[in-house]
mmCIF file of C-alpha atoms in Angstrom:
data_model
loop_
_atom_site.group_PDB
_atom_site.id
_atom_site.type_symbol
_atom_site.label_atom_id
_atom_site.label_comp_id
_atom_site.label_asym_id
_atom_site.label_seq_id
_atom_site.Cartn_x
_atom_site.Cartn_y
_atom_site.Cartn_z
ATOM 1 C CA UNK A 1 -37.915 68.901 -24.713
ATOM 2 C CA UNK A 2 -35.570 71.360 -26.356
ATOM 3 C CA UNK A 3 -35.507 70.575 -30.080
ATOM 4 C CA UNK A 4 -32.500 71.510 -32.201
ATOM 5 C CA UNK A 5 -34.080 70.996 -35.622
ATOM 6 C CA UNK A 6 -37.453 70.872 -37.299
ATOM 7 C CA UNK A 7 -38.829 70.457 -40.801
ATOM 8 C CA UNK A 8 -42.300 70.450 -42.366
ATOM 9 C CA UNK A 9 -43.676 67.711 -44.565
ATOM 10 C CA UNK A 10 -47.014 66.628 -45.935
ATOM 11 C CA UNK A 11 -48.704 63.244 -45.928
ATOM 12 C CA UNK A 12 -49.052 61.802 -49.393
ATOM 13 C CA UNK A 13 -52.077 59.716 -50.312
ATOM 14 C CA UNK A 14 -50.087 56.518 -50.998
ATOM 15 C CA UNK A 15 -48.680 56.631 -47.439
ATOM 16 C CA UNK A 16 -52.143 55.938 -45.984
ATOM 17 C CA UNK A 17 -53.667 52.509 -45.403
ATOM 18 C CA UNK A 18 -57.210 51.301 -45.911
ATOM 19 C CA UNK A 19 -58.260 53.032 -42.656
ATOM 20 C CA UNK A 20 -57.273 56.389 -44.145
ATOM 21 C CA UNK A 21 -54.390 56.949 -41.738
ATOM 22 C CA UNK A 22 -50.607 56.972 -42.254
ATOM 23 C CA UNK A 23 -49.294 53.437 -42.246
ATOM 24 C CA UNK A 24 -46.992 52.905 -39.284
ATOM 25 C CA UNK A 25 -43.929 52.118 -41.400
ATOM 26 C CA UNK A 26 -43.969 55.581 -42.995
ATOM 27 C CA UNK A 27 -43.115 57.181 -39.702
ATOM 28 C CA UNK A 28 -39.710 55.503 -39.979
ATOM 29 C CA UNK A 29 -39.263 57.238 -43.370
ATOM 30 C CA UNK A 30 -40.248 60.604 -41.829
ATOM 31 C CA UNK A 31 -37.705 60.082 -39.037
ATOM 32 C CA UNK A 32 -34.938 59.109 -41.377
ATOM 33 C CA UNK A 33 -35.605 62.023 -43.774
ATOM 34 C CA UNK A 34 -35.526 64.418 -40.828
ATOM 35 C CA UNK A 35 -32.191 63.001 -39.607
ATOM 36 C CA UNK A 36 -30.663 63.347 -43.111
ATOM 37 C CA UNK A 37 -31.905 66.939 -43.420
ATOM 38 C CA UNK A 38 -30.462 67.712 -39.998
ATOM 39 C CA UNK A 39 -27.170 66.168 -41.051
ATOM 40 C CA UNK A 40 -27.074 68.483 -44.097
ATOM 41 C CA UNK A 41 -27.871 71.428 -41.781
ATOM 42 C CA UNK A 42 -24.836 70.416 -39.770
ATOM 43 C CA UNK A 43 -22.659 70.507 -42.877
ATOM 44 C CA UNK A 44 -22.367 66.802 -43.618
ATOM 45 C CA UNK A 45 -23.751 64.581 -46.349
ATOM 46 C CA UNK A 46 -24.848 61.024 -45.570
ATOM 47 C CA UNK A 47 -23.561 59.880 -48.937
ATOM 48 C CA UNK A 48 -20.218 61.682 -48.561
ATOM 49 C CA UNK A 49 -19.753 60.113 -45.125
ATOM 50 C CA UNK A 50 -20.413 56.665 -46.555
ATOM 51 C CA UNK A 51 -17.844 57.339 -49.310
ATOM 52 C CA UNK A 52 -15.336 58.108 -46.510
ATOM 53 C CA UNK A 53 -16.048 54.776 -44.892
ATOM 54 C CA UNK A 54 -18.218 56.167 -42.068
ATOM 55 C CA UNK A 55 -21.758 54.886 -41.722
ATOM 56 C CA UNK A 56 -24.324 55.825 -39.090
ATOM 57 C CA UNK A 57 -26.570 52.844 -38.560
ATOM 58 C CA UNK A 58 -29.712 52.331 -36.461
ATOM 59 C CA UNK A 59 -29.032 50.129 -33.463
ATOM 60 C CA UNK A 60 -32.400 50.468 -31.668
ATOM 61 C CA UNK A 61 -35.742 52.318 -32.003
ATOM 62 C CA UNK A 62 -38.627 52.956 -29.727
ATOM 63 C CA UNK A 63 -41.855 54.161 -31.384
ATOM 64 C CA UNK A 64 -45.025 55.535 -29.831
ATOM 65 C CA UNK A 65 -48.067 56.266 -32.008
ATOM 66 C CA UNK A 66 -50.251 58.929 -30.442
ATOM 67 C CA UNK A 67 -52.759 60.562 -32.894
ATOM 68 C CA UNK A 68 -52.970 59.412 -36.542
ATOM 69 C CA UNK A 69 -51.961 61.615 -39.433
ATOM 70 C CA UNK A 70 -54.204 61.500 -42.502
ATOM 71 C CA UNK A 71 -53.884 62.243 -46.210
ATOM 72 C CA UNK A 72 -52.827 65.836 -46.966
ATOM 73 C CA UNK A 73 -52.053 66.602 -43.292
ATOM 74 C CA UNK A 74 -49.081 68.911 -42.979
ATOM 75 C CA UNK A 75 -46.822 67.974 -40.068
ATOM 76 C CA UNK A 76 -43.750 69.211 -38.286
ATOM 77 C CA UNK A 77 -41.006 66.746 -37.544
ATOM 78 C CA UNK A 78 -38.826 67.856 -34.609
ATOM 79 C CA UNK A 79 -35.548 66.465 -33.400
ATOM 80 C CA UNK A 80 -33.388 66.627 -30.283
ATOM 81 C CA UNK A 81 -30.045 64.875 -29.863
ATOM 82 C CA UNK A 82 -27.814 63.556 -27.132
ATOM 83 C CA UNK A 83 -24.721 61.361 -27.049
ATOM 84 C CA UNK A 84 -24.632 58.365 -24.749
ATOM 85 C CA UNK A 85 -21.249 56.679 -24.890
ATOM 86 C CA UNK A 86 -20.830 55.552 -28.497
ATOM 87 C CA UNK A 87 -24.495 56.055 -29.357
ATOM 88 C CA UNK A 88 -26.214 59.113 -30.843
ATOM 89 C CA UNK A 89 -29.746 59.216 -29.430
ATOM 90 C CA UNK A 90 -32.249 61.069 -31.613
ATOM 91 C CA UNK A 91 -35.531 62.092 -29.982
ATOM 92 C CA UNK A 92 -37.942 62.636 -32.792
ATOM 93 C CA UNK A 93 -41.494 63.914 -32.372
ATOM 94 C CA UNK A 94 -44.091 64.595 -35.048
ATOM 95 C CA UNK A 95 -46.859 67.203 -34.576
ATOM 96 C CA UNK A 96 -49.806 67.901 -36.871
ATOM 97 C CA UNK A 97 -49.189 71.438 -38.104
ATOM 98 C CA UNK A 98 -52.804 72.610 -37.995
ATOM 99 C CA UNK A 99 -53.161 72.246 -34.208
ATOM 100 C CA UNK A 100 -49.754 71.158 -32.836
ATOM 101 C CA UNK A 101 -51.296 67.814 -31.808
ATOM 102 C CA UNK A 102 -48.587 65.291 -30.922
ATOM 103 C CA UNK A 103 -48.924 62.425 -33.345
ATOM 104 C CA UNK A 104 -45.774 60.356 -32.884
ATOM 105 C CA UNK A 105 -42.822 60.033 -30.499
ATOM 106 C CA UNK A 106 -39.747 58.108 -31.523
ATOM 107 C CA UNK A 107 -36.306 57.525 -30.171
ATOM 108 C CA UNK A 108 -33.621 56.263 -32.585
ATOM 109 C CA UNK A 109 -30.204 55.165 -31.341
ATOM 110 C CA UNK A 110 -27.520 55.210 -33.921
ATOM 111 C CA UNK A 111 -23.903 54.040 -33.857
ATOM 112 C CA UNK A 112 -21.051 54.696 -36.242
ATOM 113 C CA UNK A 113 -19.315 52.103 -38.245
ATOM 114 C CA UNK A 114 -15.910 53.436 -39.314
ATOM 115 C CA UNK A 115 -14.118 51.390 -41.946
ATOM 116 C CA UNK A 116 -16.157 48.357 -41.054
ATOM 117 C CA UNK A 117 -15.723 48.657 -37.230
ATOM 118 C CA UNK A 118 -17.882 50.049 -34.490
ATOM 119 C CA UNK A 119 -16.199 53.324 -33.452
ATOM 120 C CA UNK A 120 -16.738 56.927 -32.520
ATOM 121 C CA UNK A 121 -16.858 59.246 -35.524
ATOM 122 C CA UNK A 122 -14.874 62.467 -35.110
ATOM 123 C CA UNK A 123 -16.729 63.862 -38.124
ATOM 124 C CA UNK A 124 -20.192 63.299 -36.536
ATOM 125 C CA UNK A 125 -18.981 64.406 -33.092
ATOM 126 C CA UNK A 126 -17.655 67.706 -34.520
ATOM 127 C CA UNK A 127 -20.769 68.338 -36.649
ATOM 128 C CA UNK A 128 -23.111 67.681 -33.719
ATOM 129 C CA UNK A 129 -21.139 69.290 -30.906
ATOM 130 C CA UNK A 130 -23.257 72.412 -30.507
ATOM 131 C CA UNK A 131 -26.499 70.395 -30.628
ATOM 132 C CA UNK A 132 -25.764 67.459 -28.343
ATOM 133 C CA UNK A 133 -27.320 67.868 -24.908
ATOM 134 C CA UNK A 134 -25.203 66.934 -21.966
ATOM 135 C CA UNK A 135 -26.548 65.009 -19.005
#
């Protein structure tokens, strides 16, 4: 997969469960944080877009847990993007930094709500145009 963005993060102790591995729900936080950082990289602010009446909301997610992350692991969160009709489809993979082991694969489908209605967002389309893969 050709990624268009990546960021590094570290597992914090409170994100781990009694088994000593990252609790599954935290991967959603990692995904969301990566998307928000990507949005900033594209010149947009999630908060500013909301103030304009444009909200990107998750419509569907598919999650695959491969190899567990553990406390203090550094990891790389990578993202690829395509547009499918009205949906923005984010392919988000997480790799353990020490050995590039694939830990997590996720697909998040987002749609835009513009002034309370499901709609295409010209702002998001323009910001993402150079990153969106065409099929």
